[in-house]
Coordinates of C-alpha atoms in Angstrom, one line a residue:
M14 CA 155.5 47.2 98.0
A15 CA 153.9 50.3 96.4
A16 CA 150.9 50.0 98.7
D17 CA 153.2 49.9 101.7
Y18 CA 155.0 53.0 100.6
S19 CA 151.7 54.8 100.0
E20 CA 150.5 54.1 103.5
F21 CA 153.9 55.1 105.0
L22 CA 153.9 58.4 103.1
D23 CA 150.3 59.2 103.9
G24 CA 151.1 58.7 107.6
L25 CA 154.3 60.8 107.4
E26 CA 152.5 63.7 105.7
A27 CA 149.8 63.6 108.4
H28 CA 152.3 63.6 111.1
V29 CA 154.3 66.5 109.7
S30 CA 151.2 68.5 109.2
S31 CA 150.1 67.9 112.8
V32 CA 153.5 69.0 114.1
W33 CA 153.3 72.2 111.9
N34 CA 149.9 73.0 113.3
E35 CA 151.1 72.5 116.8
V36 CA 154.3 74.6 116.3
N37 CA 152.3 77.5 114.9
K38 CA 149.2 77.2 117.1
P39 CA 148.3 80.6 118.7
R40 CA 149.1 80.5 122.5
A41 CA 146.7 82.0 125.0
I42 CA 148.3 84.8 126.9
T43 CA 148.4 84.1 130.6
R44 CA 150.1 85.8 133.6
R45 CA 152.7 83.0 133.5
S46 CA 153.4 83.4 129.8
R47 CA 153.7 87.2 130.2
N48 CA 156.2 86.7 133.0
Q49 CA 158.2 84.2 130.8
R50 CA 158.1 86.7 127.9
A51 CA 159.4 89.5 130.2
K52 CA 162.2 87.3 131.4
S53 CA 163.1 86.4 127.8
C54 CA 163.6 90.0 127.0
L55 CA 166.4 90.2 129.5
V56 CA 168.3 87.4 127.6
A57 CA 170.2 88.4 124.6
T58 CA 169.0 86.9 121.3
P59 CA 171.5 84.3 120.1
Q60 CA 173.4 85.6 117.1
M61 CA 175.2 83.9 114.2
P62 CA 179.0 83.5 114.7
P63 CA 180.9 86.6 113.8
D64 CA 182.7 85.0 110.9
T65 CA 179.4 84.1 109.2
P66 CA 179.5 85.3 105.5
P67 CA 176.7 87.5 104.2
L68 CA 174.0 85.9 102.1
P69 CA 174.2 86.4 98.3
E70 CA 172.3 89.4 97.1
G71 CA 169.1 89.1 95.1
H72 CA 165.8 87.4 95.1
F73 CA 165.4 83.7 94.5
P74 CA 162.3 81.7 93.4
V75 CA 164.0 78.5 94.6
I76 CA 165.9 78.0 97.8
Y77 CA 167.5 74.8 99.0
S78 CA 168.9 74.4 102.5
D79 CA 170.6 71.8 104.7
P80 CA 170.6 73.5 108.1
A81 CA 173.3 72.6 110.7
W82 CA 170.9 71.3 113.2
S83 CA 172.0 71.3 116.9
Y84 CA 171.2 68.1 118.9
D85 CA 170.6 68.6 122.6
D86 CA 171.8 65.0 123.2
K87 CA 175.5 65.3 122.2
G88 CA 176.0 61.6 123.1
N89 CA 173.6 60.6 120.4
V90 CA 175.3 58.5 117.8
N91 CA 173.6 60.5 115.1
A92 CA 174.7 63.9 116.5
P93 CA 177.0 65.7 114.1
D94 CA 180.7 66.2 114.8
Y95 CA 180.8 69.6 113.0
P96 CA 179.8 73.1 114.3
T97 CA 176.0 73.4 114.7
L98 CA 173.5 76.2 115.1
S99 CA 170.4 76.7 117.1
V100 CA 167.0 77.6 115.6
A101 CA 167.3 81.0 117.3
Q102 CA 170.6 81.6 115.6
M103 CA 169.6 80.5 112.1
S104 CA 166.4 82.6 112.4
Q105 CA 168.7 85.6 112.4
L106 CA 169.7 84.9 108.8
E107 CA 168.1 87.4 106.4
V108 CA 166.4 84.6 104.4
P109 CA 163.0 86.3 104.1
S110 CA 164.6 89.2 102.3
R111 CA 166.0 86.8 99.7
N112 CA 162.5 85.4 98.9
H113 CA 161.3 86.4 95.4
P114 CA 158.4 89.0 95.5
E115 CA 156.3 86.8 93.3
G116 CA 156.9 83.7 95.4
T117 CA 159.6 81.3 96.6
V118 CA 159.6 77.6 97.1
H119 CA 162.0 76.4 99.8
F120 CA 163.3 72.8 100.1
M121 CA 164.7 72.2 103.6
W122 CA 166.4 69.0 104.9
A123 CA 165.2 67.8 108.2
T124 CA 165.6 64.8 110.5
L125 CA 162.5 63.4 112.2
P126 CA 163.8 63.8 115.8
L127 CA 164.2 67.6 115.1
L128 CA 161.0 67.9 113.0
P129 CA 159.5 70.6 115.4
D130 CA 162.7 72.7 115.1
A131 CA 162.7 72.4 111.3
L132 CA 159.1 73.5 111.0
R133 CA 159.7 76.3 113.5
L134 CA 162.6 77.6 111.4
M135 CA 160.6 77.3 108.2
G136 CA 157.9 79.5 109.8
N137 CA 160.5 82.0 111.1
W138 CA 161.9 82.3 107.6
G139 CA 158.5 83.3 106.3
Y140 CA 157.3 80.1 104.7
Q141 CA 154.0 78.1 104.9
Y142 CA 154.7 74.4 105.1
K143 CA 153.1 72.5 102.2
T144 CA 154.4 69.0 102.0
V145 CA 157.3 66.5 102.3
A146 CA 158.9 67.0 99.0
F147 CA 161.4 64.1 99.2
V148 CA 162.1 61.1 101.4
W149 CA 165.7 59.8 101.2
V150 CA 165.7 56.1 101.9
K151 CA 169.4 55.4 102.6
S152 CA 171.1 52.5 100.9
K153 CA 174.5 50.9 101.1
G154 CA 174.8 49.8 97.5
E155 CA 172.9 47.4 95.3
D156 CA 172.5 43.7 94.9
A157 CA 173.2 41.7 91.7
D158 CA 169.7 42.6 90.4
D159 CA 170.2 46.4 91.0
N160 CA 167.9 46.4 94.0
P161 CA 169.0 48.8 96.8
L162 CA 170.4 47.3 100.0
L163 CA 168.9 49.3 102.8
Y164 CA 171.2 51.0 105.3
V165 CA 170.4 50.5 109.0
G166 CA 171.3 53.3 111.3
R167 CA 171.6 53.5 115.1
G168 CA 169.1 55.4 117.2
S169 CA 167.8 55.9 120.7
Y170 CA 164.6 54.0 120.0
T171 CA 164.3 52.3 116.5
N172 CA 167.1 52.0 114.0
P173 CA 166.5 54.9 111.7
N174 CA 167.0 55.1 107.9
A175 CA 165.2 58.0 106.3
E176 CA 165.7 61.7 106.1
I177 CA 163.1 64.1 104.7
V178 CA 163.0 67.3 102.7
L179 CA 160.3 69.7 103.7
L180 CA 158.7 72.1 101.2
G181 CA 157.6 75.5 102.2
V182 CA 156.2 78.4 100.1
S183 CA 156.4 82.1 100.5
G184 CA 153.8 83.9 98.4
K185 CA 152.9 81.9 95.3
A186 CA 155.1 79.0 94.3
P187 CA 156.6 79.0 90.9
V188 CA 155.0 76.7 88.3
R189 CA 156.6 73.3 88.2
K190 CA 158.0 72.2 84.9
D191 CA 158.0 68.4 85.4
K192 CA 155.0 66.5 86.8
R193 CA 156.8 63.2 86.9
V194 CA 159.3 63.9 89.7
R195 CA 159.0 61.2 92.4
Q196 CA 159.1 61.7 96.1
I197 CA 161.1 58.7 97.3
V198 CA 164.9 58.8 96.6
F199 CA 167.0 55.7 97.0
A200 CA 170.6 56.8 97.3
E201 CA 173.8 55.5 99.0
L202 CA 174.8 57.0 102.3
D203 CA 178.1 59.0 101.8
K204 CA 180.9 58.5 104.3
E205 CA 181.0 62.3 104.8
H206 CA 178.7 63.1 107.7
S207 CA 175.6 64.9 106.7
A208 CA 176.4 64.8 102.9
K209 CA 173.1 64.6 101.0
P210 CA 172.4 62.8 97.7
E211 CA 172.8 64.9 94.6
E212 CA 169.7 63.2 93.1
V213 CA 167.6 65.5 95.3
R214 CA 169.2 68.5 93.6
R215 CA 168.6 67.0 90.2
R216 CA 164.9 66.5 91.0
I217 CA 164.6 70.1 92.2
E218 CA 166.1 71.3 88.9
R219 CA 163.6 69.2 87.0
L220 CA 160.7 70.7 89.0
Y221 CA 161.9 74.3 88.7
T222 CA 164.2 75.5 85.9
S223 CA 164.5 79.2 86.9
E224 CA 168.0 80.3 87.8
P225 CA 169.9 81.2 89.8
K226 CA 168.7 79.1 92.7
L227 CA 170.0 79.8 96.3
E228 CA 171.6 77.0 98.3
L229 CA 172.1 77.6 102.1
F230 CA 174.7 75.7 104.1
A231 CA 176.3 74.6 100.8
R232 CA 179.6 72.7 100.4
N233 CA 180.2 72.9 96.7
R234 CA 179.5 75.2 93.8
F235 CA 177.0 74.1 91.1
V236 CA 176.2 75.7 87.8
G237 CA 172.9 77.6 88.1
W238 CA 173.1 77.9 91.9
E239 CA 174.3 80.7 94.3
P240 CA 175.9 79.0 97.2
W241 CA 176.2 80.2 100.8
G242 CA 178.1 78.6 103.6
K243 CA 181.5 78.5 105.3
D244 CA 182.7 75.4 103.4
V245 CA 181.8 76.6 99.9
D246 CA 185.4 77.7 99.0
K247 CA 186.7 74.4 100.2
G248 CA 184.7 72.5 97.6
V249 CA 185.0 71.9 93.8
Q250 CA 183.0 73.5 91.0
Q251 CA 180.4 70.9 90.1
P252 CA 178.5 70.4 86.8
S253 CA 174.9 71.2 86.3
S254 CA 172.8 68.1 86.5
P255 CA 173.5 65.9 83.4
T256 CA 170.9 64.5 81.1
D257 CA 171.2 61.4 79.1
G258 CA 174.2 61.6 76.7
D259 CA 175.6 64.8 78.2
V260 CA 179.3 65.1 78.7
I261 CA 180.2 67.1 81.8
T262 CA 183.0 69.6 81.8
F263 CA 184.8 70.2 85.1
K264 CA 187.1 73.0 86.2
D265 CA 188.9 70.2 88.1
P266 CA 191.9 69.6 85.7
K267 CA 191.9 65.9 86.4
V268 CA 188.6 65.4 84.5
R269 CA 187.8 67.2 81.2
D270 CA 185.2 64.8 79.8
G271 CA 183.6 63.6 83.0
I272 CA 180.6 61.3 83.0
S273 CA 178.6 59.7 85.8
T274 CA 178.8 56.1 86.9
R275 CA 175.4 55.6 85.3
Q276 CA 176.6 56.9 82.0
A277 CA 179.7 54.8 82.2
A278 CA 177.6 51.7 82.8
E279 CA 175.6 52.5 79.6
I280 CA 178.8 52.9 77.6
I281 CA 180.3 49.6 78.9
S282 CA 177.0 47.8 78.3
A283 CA 176.7 49.0 74.7
K284 CA 180.3 48.2 73.7
S285 CA 180.8 44.9 75.6
G286 CA 177.3 43.5 74.9
T287 CA 177.0 42.6 78.6
P288 CA 174.5 44.5 80.8
V289 CA 176.3 46.5 83.5
G290 CA 174.8 48.6 86.3
A291 CA 176.1 51.7 88.0
H292 CA 177.0 49.6 91.1
R293 CA 179.3 47.4 88.9
V294 CA 181.1 50.5 87.8
L295 CA 181.7 51.4 91.4
E296 CA 183.1 47.9 92.0
F297 CA 185.4 48.4 88.9
I298 CA 186.6 51.6 90.6
K299 CA 187.2 49.9 94.0
E300 CA 189.2 47.2 92.2
E301 CA 191.2 49.8 90.4
R302 CA 190.2 48.5 87.1
L303 CA 188.7 51.9 86.3
K304 CA 189.9 55.2 87.6
G305 CA 187.2 57.3 89.3
Y306 CA 187.5 60.8 90.6
K307 CA 185.7 61.7 93.8
V308 CA 184.0 65.1 93.2
G309 CA 181.6 66.2 96.0
N310 CA 179.8 63.1 97.1
Q311 CA 179.9 61.2 93.8
Y312 CA 182.4 59.5 91.4
V313 CA 183.2 61.0 88.0
L314 CA 184.9 59.1 85.3
S315 CA 186.7 60.1 82.1
K316 CA 184.6 59.2 79.0
A317 CA 187.7 58.3 77.0
E318 CA 189.0 56.0 79.7
V319 CA 185.6 54.3 80.0
E320 CA 185.4 53.7 76.3
A321 CA 188.9 52.3 76.2
F322 CA 188.1 50.1 79.2
A323 CA 184.9 48.8 77.5
K324 CA 186.9 47.6 74.4
K325 CA 189.3 45.4 76.4
P326 CA 188.5 41.7 76.5
R327 CA 186.5 40.6 79.5
S328 CA 186.3 44.1 80.9
G329 CA 182.5 44.2 80.8
G330 CA 180.1 42.4 83.0
R331 CA 180.7 41.4 86.6
P332 CA 184.0 42.0 88.2
K333 CA 186.2 39.0 89.0
K334 CA 185.6 37.4 92.3
Q335 CA 188.5 37.7 94.8

């Protein structure tokens, strides 16, 4: 399996690099290209919508973005059902002025059909493409042995699964703090269109500890991050990424001692003596045997409630079959 992934990733890296070189290849100036350039000067440059909020002030060594890509094929089943922007519009954002003078590393979500657009925008924002930082392999839960069940999407050619995070650098990239961060991310596909797994954010925080970090096209607020986007104020204040044993404190009054499904599984396993995985905790929530609070695109549980649940007879282990 590892060899297969290695071959796939090597091929993906080579493909993205070739697209980057093609997108940024110098073009010979011909009479035709001069005429096209003259005509383009007569067309107004697309601007961002008038209600676009200003970017946060400051310079950021780490920037994370999930651009609202525009699909030409609106009939595509994967085309988003929310407002989108063209590369020309997003290029108007003053992202280059937010890059840190000593260097910035930028993590940008991209889909493979729009890879040229993503690399073009990365160049317009002043970055040199370096690598594919993360590959999100979408799952739809786990089997009884905690192995991910792969999600199968719908596409115009093959049935797609993965999305990628491109890494670009302006100046000199900050020094990474953790050399054990892996590229492939197995995570469930959220029901909310375009929602990305928070595991990617956690891995970025492990790589680079400097704060604040800037997030573009954000939906929620996270400790240590400066968010930008129209939907930020609609979201909920999120915790910083938890480490083992941490208790998360939320501004949401429903949860004061929030823990993740993984942490809940560890508590139940320890107190009941029966191994329980995070996917089992999700099933407990769905069966209403445990109360889970949806915060962002993940479930949060009360530590006190989980501990009480774990002490009850037969509350550990596998959920009852219907």
